[in-house]
Amino acid sequence: MESWIEFGRGPLFRIAFALMMLGLLRAVALTLIGIVEAYWRSPDKIVNWREVRSQTLAWLFPIKRLWRARPVYSTLSFLFHVGLLVVPLFLAAHVLLWKRSTGLAWFAIPQNLANILTGLAIVAGVGLCLGRLSDSGARKMSRPQDFAWPLLLVVPFLSGFVCTNLAISAKAYQSFMLLHLYSANLIMLLIPFTKLSHCILAPLSQTVTAIAWKFPAGAGDRVAATLGYADRPSWIPKARLDEVPSRERCGEVVAK
Amino acid sequence: MQLTSPEDREKALHTAKKPDVIERQRLSVRYHVEDFEVHDRARRFIEAFAAILKHTNYRVALDQYVRLSAKCSRCTVKCQVYLATGDQNDIPCRRSELLLEVYRRHFTISGALRARLLGDPGLTDAKVQEMAESFYNCTACRRCHFECPMGIDHALLTHLGRYILSEIGIAPRALVVSVREQLTGSSGNTSAIPVPALLDTLEFLSDEIKEGTGRDVAFPVDQTGAEYLFFPAVSDYIMEADTLMGGAAVLSATGGQWTIGTGYFDGINYGLFYNDQILEHVVKRIHVEAERLQAKKILMGECGHASRVAKFFYPTFSGEERPRPVLNIIEYTHKAWKEGRLKLKPNVFTEKVTYHDPCNLARTGWITEQPRELLRAFCSDFVEMTPNRRDAICCGGGSGTVSMDEIRPYRTLVGGKAKADQIRATGAKYCVAPCANCKKQLRELMEDQGVDCQIVGLHDLLYKAIDFESGETHGIVD
C-alpha cells in the first residue's frame, strides 16, 4: 500500500500533471493557430476587439451575470469553481507536494479556509449533479459524462477532507489517501481530452466566435467546385439547369 | 412567459404540404422545398460538410464548441421559441448538438475512435430530416449567445447547418425562387420588379411627396459619382411607400448627394439565411453597381438583414482593397439631426409609440440609441419594451422564415408569441420596426395574436415630423 501511495504522490503525479499541461497547451496552441489562420484567410480584418475583450472578462468573473438564469445552480457552480481552483493549489499539504515535484513554492491558505472551501466544493458538486437532474432541459441534454464529472471531482475533495480532518485508523487513512491520489491523477489525465479543457479554452470562445463570422472570399464557389457543381450553382436545381443560359450558370456577375 | 396553448400549438405545427410530396421527398418539414436528389442523403451531407470545412472558417468554431458544450441549458432562458413551446428540441444547445455530433463523429479523431468502440453507425437519413426541421425553427436571433457560459454561438451553427442542407438541395422554396430571380432573372431582384416599374414608382413617390409637403423631392437615378448609393429592401418599392418617402425627404432636406442605380437596386440578401455562395454573389452585385456609378458609399434602407449583410459582409466579399463605407439610413438621419442639419418638430405624435429592435441591427449594439433619440425628438409618449436594445426579443420571423408564408401559423403562434405579448403589454398605438422583414412578421403577428397596434417604419413617422423650413433646404429637383 505504501509503495502505491508513494507512486501516486511521486511519479504518477508528475506524469499526470505533465500530460495535463501538455494536453492543455496543445489544445490552446491548436485553437490559436486556427484563429490566426481563419483571420488571415478572410479579407475582413475588422473585429470588434473591445466587445470580445469585455465579454471574455465578464465570463471569467461572471458574478453579476450568472444570476440572470438559474441563479441557484449558477451560485453552486461558482462556489464549486472557487474550491476547485483554490484548494489544489493553495492547501499547505499540496504546496509541499508542488515544492517537492517542481521546486516552486508559494503561500498556503489557513487550514480553516481550506476546510470551508472543501466543504462547499463537496456540497456544490453534489448539488450540481442534482441540479442537472432536476432541470428537464439539462437532464434531457446531458450525456453520462455531464453527471459523472461533478461526482468524480468531489471524490478527491471528500477523501482529502477525511485524511486531513478525521481521526481514523492507519489502514483507513492509507485507503483514503490512495483514493485521493488516484482520483486526482485520473482527473488530471482526463482534463485535456474532455470538456474539462474548458478551464483553458473557454476564455478563447468569444474570439473564436468573432473570427468564425469572418468568411473567406470565394469560399462558396470553391465549395461548389469541390462538390462537382462548378457549372451549377446551388440555387438552380439540376432539373432546371437547361433553362438557364450557360454564362449565368456559374453565377458570373452580370453587369447591365 | 406563458407557453403557447395546445390549440395554438396544434395549428402551428400543422403542415400544409401534400402527403405525396412528403413521400416523394422523404421530408416532412413544414416549408416547401423544390424537388431534389433524395438518394443517399446522409453520405452527401457529410461530403458537403467536408467540402465546406475545407474552404471556410467554420472549423475553428466547431473544434471549440464540440469540446466545450456544458449542456447547462442556460440558453433556454433567452430563446423565445423554447419559451413558447417548452419543447426539448427547441433548446438552442440541443439543436446545435445535432450538428456538433455529426462533426464529432465524422471529423474528429476522438469521435471516430469512440465510434469504433461503441459501434456508432454515424449520420442517418432520419437525422438529416431532423436537422432540416430544426434549423428552420430557429430564427438565428443570437440572443442565446449572451447566456452561454462557454460562448457558443448557436446561430452560427444554425447558419452552417442550413448551408450544408442547401448544398444537398434542402432549402425553402420561397427563398430559392427569390434568389433565382435576383441572380439569374431578367429583373435582377427578389421581387421581380422591372426597371420601368421602378421608375414609375419613383415618379409616383415624388408626386406623393409634392402633394403632401409641397416640396420637390426627386429620387435621383443613375447619377455618377454620388456620395450614397441607396439600397432598400426592394419590396419597399412595392409595399413601404412611406418609408421611402421619409428617407428621400430626409436626404433632400439635408442636401444628401444620393442615387438609386437601375443596374442593381435590391438590398435583400437571402444568402445570409441559407447559403454562403449566394451571400457572396449577391453582395458582389452591390459592388458592381457601386463601381459602375462610381458611388462613394453604400446607404442601406430600413432593412435589418440587408443592412447587416452590407455592413458586416461587404468588406469580406466586395473584393475592394479599401471597402466602401456602409451605413444605414437611420445612422444618416441621426447624424444629420444631431448636427442640426435636420430639424424635427416636437410632439408630432402624441399617441403611445414603442420601438422594436430588429435583431440584425441591435444584437451587436450597432443601431440601438439612434432611433430612440430620433423618436423622442418628435413623439411625446415613447415607451420602451423590456427587454430591449441588444437583448431585444426577436419578432419571430427572423432568418428568412418570414418569407415562408406556409409556416405563418408557426411564426405567429409560436416564434413570435413573446414579441406579441411584449407589444400588447405596452399598449402602444404605433410600434416602430425599422426592418422590412420584421414589419411583415409583426403585422401578421398583430393580426393572428389579436393585438391592436400599427406597425410602421421609423422614417414613416419621421416623414411627418421633418421641419423643412428651418433646416438646410437643398431640394434635388429633377
PDB file of N, CA and C in Angstrom, chain B residues 215-217 249-256 340-343 466-477:
ATOM      1  N   ARG B 215     -43.071  70.073 -51.451  1.00  0.00           N
ATOM      2  CA  ARG B 215     -41.667  70.160 -51.827  1.00  0.00           C
ATOM      3  C   ARG B 215     -41.367  69.299 -53.048  1.00  0.00           C
ATOM      4  N   ASP B 216     -40.386  69.753 -53.806  1.00  0.00           N
ATOM      5  CA  ASP B 216     -39.921  68.944 -54.934  1.00  0.00           C
ATOM      6  C   ASP B 216     -38.810  68.042 -54.459  1.00  0.00           C
ATOM      7  N   VAL B 217     -39.149  66.777 -54.275  1.00  0.00           N
ATOM      8  CA  VAL B 217     -38.120  65.812 -53.882  1.00  0.00           C
ATOM      9  C   VAL B 217     -38.090  64.719 -54.932  1.00  0.00           C
ATOM     10  N   ALA B 249     -37.132  62.289 -48.249  1.00  0.00           N
ATOM     11  CA  ALA B 249     -37.350  63.630 -47.705  1.00  0.00           C
ATOM     12  C   ALA B 249     -36.186  64.053 -46.817  1.00  0.00           C
ATOM     13  N   VAL B 250     -35.701  63.127 -46.001  1.00  0.00           N
ATOM     14  CA  VAL B 250     -34.549  63.434 -45.141  1.00  0.00           C
ATOM     15  C   VAL B 250     -33.332  63.774 -45.989  1.00  0.00           C
ATOM     16  N   LEU B 251     -33.088  62.942 -46.993  1.00  0.00           N
ATOM     17  CA  LEU B 251     -31.915  63.174 -47.846  1.00  0.00           C
ATOM     18  C   LEU B 251     -32.022  64.519 -48.552  1.00  0.00           C
ATOM     19  N   SER B 252     -33.234  64.846 -48.990  1.00  0.00           N
ATOM     20  CA  SER B 252     -33.407  66.121 -49.665  1.00  0.00           C
ATOM     21  C   SER B 252     -33.215  67.272 -48.698  1.00  0.00           C
ATOM     22  N   ALA B 253     -33.828  67.159 -47.523  1.00  0.00           N
ATOM     23  CA  ALA B 253     -33.762  68.255 -46.548  1.00  0.00           C
ATOM     24  C   ALA B 253     -32.346  68.497 -46.049  1.00  0.00           C
ATOM     25  N   THR B 254     -31.500  67.477 -46.128  1.00  0.00           N
ATOM     26  CA  THR B 254     -30.134  67.626 -45.611  1.00  0.00           C
ATOM     27  C   THR B 254     -29.106  67.752 -46.727  1.00  0.00           C
ATOM     28  N   GLY B 255     -29.591  67.871 -47.950  1.00  0.00           N
ATOM     29  CA  GLY B 255     -28.659  68.038 -49.066  1.00  0.00           C
ATOM     30  C   GLY B 255     -27.823  66.808 -49.350  1.00  0.00           C
ATOM     31  N   GLY B 256     -28.354  65.642 -49.067  1.00  0.00           N
ATOM     32  CA  GLY B 256     -27.583  64.429 -49.316  1.00  0.00           C
ATOM     33  C   GLY B 256     -27.444  64.155 -50.808  1.00  0.00           C
ATOM     34  N   GLY B 340     -27.689  69.142 -36.395  1.00  0.00           N
ATOM     35  CA  GLY B 340     -28.558  70.298 -36.616  1.00  0.00           C
ATOM     36  C   GLY B 340     -28.932  70.543 -38.057  1.00  0.00           C
ATOM     37  N   ARG B 341     -28.516  69.638 -38.960  1.00  0.00           N
ATOM     38  CA  ARG B 341     -28.851  69.870 -40.370  1.00  0.00           C
ATOM     39  C   ARG B 341     -30.278  69.414 -40.673  1.00  0.00           C
ATOM     40  N   LEU B 342     -30.813  68.569 -39.794  1.00  0.00           N
ATOM     41  CA  LEU B 342     -32.190  68.115 -39.966  1.00  0.00           C
ATOM     42  C   LEU B 342     -32.973  68.558 -38.758  1.00  0.00           C
ATOM     43  N   LYS B 343     -34.053  69.281 -38.994  1.00  0.00           N
ATOM     44  CA  LYS B 343     -34.862  69.746 -37.864  1.00  0.00           C
ATOM     45  C   LYS B 343     -36.145  68.912 -37.784  1.00  0.00           C
ATOM     46  N   ILE B 466     -40.611  66.140 -40.188  1.00  0.00           N
ATOM     47  CA  ILE B 466     -39.489  66.923 -40.723  1.00  0.00           C
ATOM     48  C   ILE B 466     -39.900  68.388 -40.840  1.00  0.00           C
ATOM     49  N   ASP B 467     -39.043  69.229 -40.300  1.00  0.00           N
ATOM     50  CA  ASP B 467     -39.294  70.664 -40.372  1.00  0.00           C
ATOM     51  C   ASP B 467     -38.464  71.197 -41.524  1.00  0.00           C
ATOM     52  N   PHE B 468     -39.092  71.341 -42.682  1.00  0.00           N
ATOM     53  CA  PHE B 468     -38.332  71.737 -43.868  1.00  0.00           C
ATOM     54  C   PHE B 468     -37.895  73.193 -43.820  1.00  0.00           C
ATOM     55  N   GLU B 469     -38.642  73.981 -43.082  1.00  0.00           N
ATOM     56  CA  GLU B 469     -38.361  75.421 -43.147  1.00  0.00           C
ATOM     57  C   GLU B 469     -37.044  75.798 -42.514  1.00  0.00           C
ATOM     58  N   SER B 470     -36.779  75.231 -41.304  1.00  0.00           N
ATOM     59  CA  SER B 470     -35.592  75.731 -40.596  1.00  0.00           C
ATOM     60  C   SER B 470     -34.289  75.015 -40.929  1.00  0.00           C
ATOM     61  N   GLY B 471     -34.386  73.791 -41.494  1.00  0.00           N
ATOM     62  CA  GLY B 471     -33.133  73.093 -41.819  1.00  0.00           C
ATOM     63  C   GLY B 471     -32.573  73.576 -43.147  1.00  0.00           C
ATOM     64  N   GLU B 472     -31.488  72.926 -43.583  1.00  0.00           N
ATOM     65  CA  GLU B 472     -30.964  73.230 -44.929  1.00  0.00           C
ATOM     66  C   GLU B 472     -32.001  72.766 -45.925  1.00  0.00           C
ATOM     67  N   THR B 473     -32.222  73.545 -46.955  1.00  0.00           N
ATOM     68  CA  THR B 473     -33.258  73.110 -47.886  1.00  0.00           C
ATOM     69  C   THR B 473     -32.691  73.011 -49.293  1.00  0.00           C
ATOM     70  N   HIS B 474     -31.918  71.953 -49.513  1.00  0.00           N
ATOM     71  CA  HIS B 474     -31.437  71.733 -50.879  1.00  0.00           C
ATOM     72  C   HIS B 474     -32.283  70.649 -51.496  1.00  0.00           C
ATOM     73  N   GLY B 475     -33.239  71.033 -52.268  1.00  0.00           N
ATOM     74  CA  GLY B 475     -34.028  70.007 -52.925  1.00  0.00           C
ATOM     75  C   GLY B 475     -33.331  69.615 -54.207  1.00  0.00           C
ATOM     76  N   ILE B 476     -33.264  68.351 -54.476  1.00  0.00           N
ATOM     77  CA  ILE B 476     -32.652  67.904 -55.730  1.00  0.00           C
ATOM     78  C   ILE B 476     -33.773  67.795 -56.731  1.00  0.00           C
ATOM     79  N   VAL B 477     -33.896  68.783 -57.556  1.00  0.00           N
ATOM     80  CA  VAL B 477     -35.018  68.800 -58.488  1.00  0.00           C
ATOM     81  C   VAL B 477     -34.627  68.077 -59.761  1.00  0.00           C
TER      82      VAL B 477
END
